[in-house]
Amino acid sequence: MENLKLLVTSSPHIRDDDSVQKIMYSVIIALIPASLMGVYYFGFHAFLVIAASILGAIVTEGLFQKLRNKPITVSDGSAVITGLLLALNLPPGFPLWMAVVGSAVAIGLGKQVFGGLGYNPFNPALIGRAFLIASFPGAMTTWISPVDGITTATPLGLLKLQGITTDYFSLFIGRVGGCIGETSAVAILIGAAFLLYKGYIDWRIPFSYLGTVAVLMYIFGKDPVFHLLSGGLMLGAFFMATDMVTSPITKKGRWIFGIGAGIVVVVIRIWGGLPEGVSYSILLMNGLTPLLNRYTRPRIFGKVKANG
Amino acid sequence: MRKTFKGGVHPPHYKEATEHREIEKARLPQRVIIPLQQHIGAPCELIVKVGDKVKVGQKIGEGKAFVSAPVHASISGEVVSIETLPHPVGGKVLSVVIQSDGLDEVDNNIKPFGSIESLSPEELKKIIREAGIVGMGGAAFPTQVKLSPPPEKTIDTVIINGAECEPYLTADHRVMLERTEDVVFGIKVVMRAVGVSSVYIGIEDNKPDAIKKLEEAVSGEENIKVIPLRAKYPQGGEKQLIYAITGREVPSGGLPMEVGVIVQNVGTVTAIARAVKTGMPLIERVVTVTGSGVKKPRNLLARIGTPFKDLIEECGGFNGTPGKVIMGGPMMGIAQTSLEVPVIKGTSGILVLTKEEAKQYEPGPCIKCARCVDICPINLLPTRISHFSQMGMWDEAEEYNALDCIECGSCSYICPSKIPLVQRIRIAKGEILARKRKK
């Protein structure tokens, strides 16, 4: 038993076998139904947009890390998620080079300049999307009808600009104009159910977010079901507002985050110039996240009772 | 619904190897190393010298301070050296080394004290103190001090901790099954010593046999109840146990007595029973020697002072190349640098992990998944305190209640980025306390 080389570290000496990589790949798996539905409804070009965006994200992440002499961590899956989420938030006929630019901005300006995974204050995919809306407003609002492949408007646009309503069933299955991955509520819900089951997203954010939109829309005399099912709300509520890095770590903070984002969506959709408002609602609440974390700390066990 | 607390984690139990193995007497060691400090509080003063002959149960270190506990010879033989030697809790401590004469002769002064009823509470406390009994769950706080709350504190409840929530460990489990009578006897001693009528025995529901056995044993006792608890780590943490059973929250920075509760580990109450029944001080304890790094995991009744090496050899030696040897369980146990360290009063287990199991984890970035926040039994924000600790922001760490951390390690366990959260919080606690002392 002599000359043993024993490892000495501080406790605990065992760890849960979950990892960041497992979480990220689960999110990717959860986005597959929405991606498939997008390709199914909008055709092969939608697939190319997804591929271009993911590629742009991976290459940008790798380049940044190489230039900064940091370990290359593209295999953790987080860049893939950013690229994929951005693509799902782009119109199906979007030019591929623009998708690459968008994902490069998402990773570069949205994530790497802050220090990479875990340090970015805003959802990188939404940073990329905001950049593209500002740079290419035309391409970002050109929609294709999944029925006949010709140019159309989104259900929210149709309602806002022409007063035309869309039936619930088409909205639910996603046979309407819109971004690649946002139209099919059912596909999004399948993926979301998987993540909820795995415990990788907290129900509080989507519940309070969607709930706030539904209640306020009802109060203001709008159709809550229509608003829940149209635009990027479902995708945003389950896959972007729930982004771990940019949403609060406290439960109370998550409630406020969801309610706040819901209010912003309603304000933009009813009174704003845009038909949609999901991206900005989440980005705005991302900005408030550090404050929410600070002011919604849970009561320490034994704290209040100690002081009477 | 089983009683429990908020938060916590579910590590695998890993108890299969030893939970059904009866307690076996370890071989009499050839030499024992008895550190003069095996408890929280002041170290003992030496009362033997090199060359002295000692017998089993003879006092060799006197605890003069209020918070202290004497130590005794655990074998008969000769004091061969007195020197500072490695201690399993870390560092080096003045220790008495006794070479066995192989006779295992008991000290003449060791005599039964008689029935509980014939002894006053003060006498019982004196017996417990003189027997050198400390909390045997691991914290090793002198038991008699716990049983002597200041007069302004009213104690109405005693909780017996049979949770044994640490994975791998089965010493308490076996004690409850095989020494049930002593457990009940010890409880009665504590009841009389403190003057309480209400006792709860908390046991995790992964030990249904122990729950049943104790329920049967106390079926005639009106004031002693067995409370099955949900198996969840750290269910055996004092504050979590008290909350689960009584619904009372020990105030931040306070002791259980502030909510009228005293907690005693099952091993401790059996040591108390033995001290009163036979007069024998705390000279041996049950140690679970386990892990895939040992050939034959067992529950051994070992003399205090037995080197870890002896017990591992008695369990068939190492299975493959050992990677890590831990005193205690895998969640809060202490990794050892040497196998020469002795079993002390707080040694509940010796866990040997293989080279493959003893991994070094490379921490990744925090992705703010907040699992540490969700599971923290104290409701801290471990990720924030860890961040402040790394940045040297001690004021912020204190503001975020770093000092309330019970160091259960659940946050580090659950972190998908393998960030050593509890370690960083410990560093922050140390800094905050050091700065407080300076002021």
XYZ file of C-alpha atoms in Angstrom, chain A residues 83-296:
214
model
C -27.756 29.360 -35.541
C -30.795 27.117 -35.552
C -32.957 29.469 -33.505
C -32.022 32.393 -35.715
C -32.918 30.395 -38.837
C -36.268 29.410 -37.360
C -36.893 33.132 -36.895
C -36.151 33.983 -40.533
C -38.504 34.044 -43.523
C -38.404 30.807 -45.569
C -37.142 32.484 -48.728
C -34.417 34.433 -46.970
C -31.173 34.893 -48.959
C -28.558 32.453 -47.671
C -25.719 34.960 -47.433
C -27.884 37.182 -45.275
C -28.561 34.223 -42.987
C -24.806 33.715 -42.664
C -24.297 37.404 -41.870
C -27.084 37.253 -39.321
C -25.698 34.251 -37.498
C -22.188 35.711 -37.582
C -23.531 38.840 -35.901
C -25.530 36.733 -33.449
C -22.439 34.843 -32.315
C -19.938 37.687 -32.705
C -21.837 40.638 -31.282
C -24.400 38.712 -29.327
C -22.141 36.268 -27.550
C -18.398 36.241 -28.113
C -17.725 39.926 -27.444
C -19.106 39.371 -23.964
C -16.787 36.448 -23.317
C -18.654 33.534 -24.862
C -21.130 31.052 -23.445
C -22.693 32.145 -20.195
C -21.602 35.770 -20.296
C -23.925 37.254 -22.900
C -26.688 39.458 -21.478
C -28.997 39.163 -24.490
C -30.242 36.172 -26.398
C -27.709 35.910 -29.261
C -30.214 34.658 -31.842
C -32.446 37.643 -31.145
C -29.484 40.017 -31.446
C -28.851 38.486 -34.877
C -32.476 38.850 -35.793
C -32.672 42.470 -34.629
C -29.593 43.210 -36.708
C -31.145 41.644 -39.795
C -34.427 43.523 -39.371
C -32.525 46.795 -39.196
C -30.262 45.905 -42.140
C -32.565 44.061 -44.513
C -36.121 45.085 -43.655
C -37.406 44.009 -47.054
C -36.033 40.485 -47.040
C -37.020 40.094 -43.403
C -40.682 40.713 -44.167
C -41.129 38.739 -47.358
C -43.307 35.749 -46.582
C -44.262 32.683 -48.561
C -47.569 30.903 -48.375
C -47.147 27.219 -47.480
C -50.237 26.478 -49.551
C -49.206 27.747 -52.979
C -45.665 29.019 -52.509
C -46.461 32.581 -53.542
C -45.814 35.702 -51.538
C -48.242 36.329 -48.732
C -48.429 38.069 -45.370
C -48.331 36.574 -41.887
C -51.595 36.120 -40.000
C -50.652 39.011 -37.698
C -49.868 41.200 -40.717
C -53.092 40.201 -42.408
C -55.038 41.132 -39.301
C -53.216 44.352 -38.573
C -53.090 45.717 -42.116
C -56.099 44.142 -43.826
C -58.327 42.988 -40.993
C -58.312 39.377 -42.261
C -58.479 36.619 -39.657
C -56.949 33.137 -39.916
C -58.594 29.965 -38.624
C -57.248 28.321 -35.481
C -56.502 24.987 -37.058
C -54.221 26.425 -39.736
C -52.417 28.375 -37.029
C -52.106 25.347 -34.812
C -50.554 23.089 -37.424
C -48.606 25.952 -38.992
C -50.062 26.130 -42.498
C -49.720 29.914 -42.568
C -47.149 32.477 -43.639
C -44.353 33.266 -41.243
C -40.828 32.456 -40.140
C -39.509 28.957 -40.804
C -39.925 27.562 -37.328
C -42.539 29.752 -35.736
C -45.730 28.844 -37.538
C -46.462 25.344 -36.253
C -47.660 25.579 -32.670
C -48.045 21.824 -32.434
C -44.425 21.163 -33.461
C -43.173 23.718 -30.971
C -45.300 22.243 -28.196
C -43.948 18.743 -28.834
C -40.393 20.017 -28.471
C -41.310 22.095 -25.445
C -42.956 19.120 -23.750
C -39.689 17.210 -24.140
C -37.681 20.014 -22.528
C -40.175 20.441 -19.709
C -40.046 16.721 -19.081
C -36.252 16.800 -18.966
C -36.362 19.781 -16.628
C -34.304 21.884 -19.008
C -36.785 24.730 -19.112
C -38.813 26.180 -16.284
C -42.563 26.244 -16.931
C -42.878 29.554 -15.099
C -41.558 31.655 -17.976
C -43.717 30.308 -20.834
C -46.729 30.038 -18.541
C -46.538 33.601 -17.263
C -45.548 34.948 -20.683
C -48.341 33.260 -22.636
C -50.793 33.738 -19.800
C -50.156 37.461 -19.654
C -50.640 37.814 -23.406
C -53.867 35.800 -23.307
C -55.364 37.673 -20.359
C -54.451 41.131 -21.610
C -55.641 40.401 -25.143
C -58.940 39.237 -23.695
C -59.232 42.369 -21.549
C -58.577 44.581 -24.560
C -61.211 42.795 -26.595
C -58.846 40.892 -28.888
C -58.870 37.180 -29.631
C -56.476 35.587 -27.141
C -56.276 32.222 -28.927
C -55.378 33.867 -32.204
C -52.643 35.884 -30.560
C -51.192 32.898 -28.742
C -51.001 30.847 -31.922
C -49.755 33.481 -34.329
C -46.383 35.032 -34.900
C -43.318 33.970 -32.974
C -44.974 33.882 -29.559
C -44.929 30.107 -29.066
C -41.363 29.723 -30.294
C -40.267 32.716 -28.277
C -42.043 31.674 -25.097
C -40.724 28.111 -25.035
C -37.334 28.395 -26.702
C -36.019 31.933 -26.393
C -37.475 33.486 -23.268
C -36.396 30.313 -21.465
C -32.751 30.637 -22.541
C -30.905 29.859 -19.306
C -28.112 32.328 -19.807
C -30.303 35.370 -20.373
C -33.299 34.716 -18.115
C -33.473 35.109 -14.324
C -32.100 32.477 -11.962
C -34.759 33.073 -9.319
C -38.281 31.728 -9.572
C -39.903 35.019 -8.693
C -37.656 36.673 -11.269
C -38.920 34.249 -13.896
C -42.522 35.130 -13.151
C -41.776 38.831 -13.552
C -39.732 38.127 -16.672
C -42.636 36.290 -18.291
C -45.276 38.806 -17.260
C -43.112 41.724 -18.407
C -42.431 40.130 -21.785
C -46.159 39.426 -22.163
C -47.046 43.061 -21.497
C -44.503 44.253 -24.086
C -45.906 41.896 -26.731
C -49.444 43.104 -26.118
C -48.418 46.767 -26.222
C -46.528 46.300 -29.494
C -49.202 44.166 -31.129
C -52.077 46.469 -30.194
C -50.539 49.934 -30.276
C -47.130 49.522 -31.924
C -46.201 50.004 -35.551
C -45.122 46.390 -35.919
C -47.445 43.412 -36.236
C -45.112 41.298 -34.063
C -43.302 42.053 -30.809
C -41.888 38.827 -29.419
C -38.210 39.494 -30.168
C -38.218 42.914 -28.583
C -40.200 41.785 -25.588
C -37.611 39.132 -24.787
C -34.619 41.359 -25.489
C -36.047 44.029 -23.211
C -36.578 41.564 -20.374
C -33.077 40.133 -20.983
C -31.821 43.615 -20.186
C -33.727 43.585 -16.900
C -32.543 40.126 -15.875
C -29.582 41.214 -13.702
C -31.874 43.569 -11.814
C -34.527 40.886 -11.428
C -31.910 38.503 -10.054
C -30.800 41.099 -7.577
C -34.202 42.079 -6.263
C -36.003 38.745 -6.261
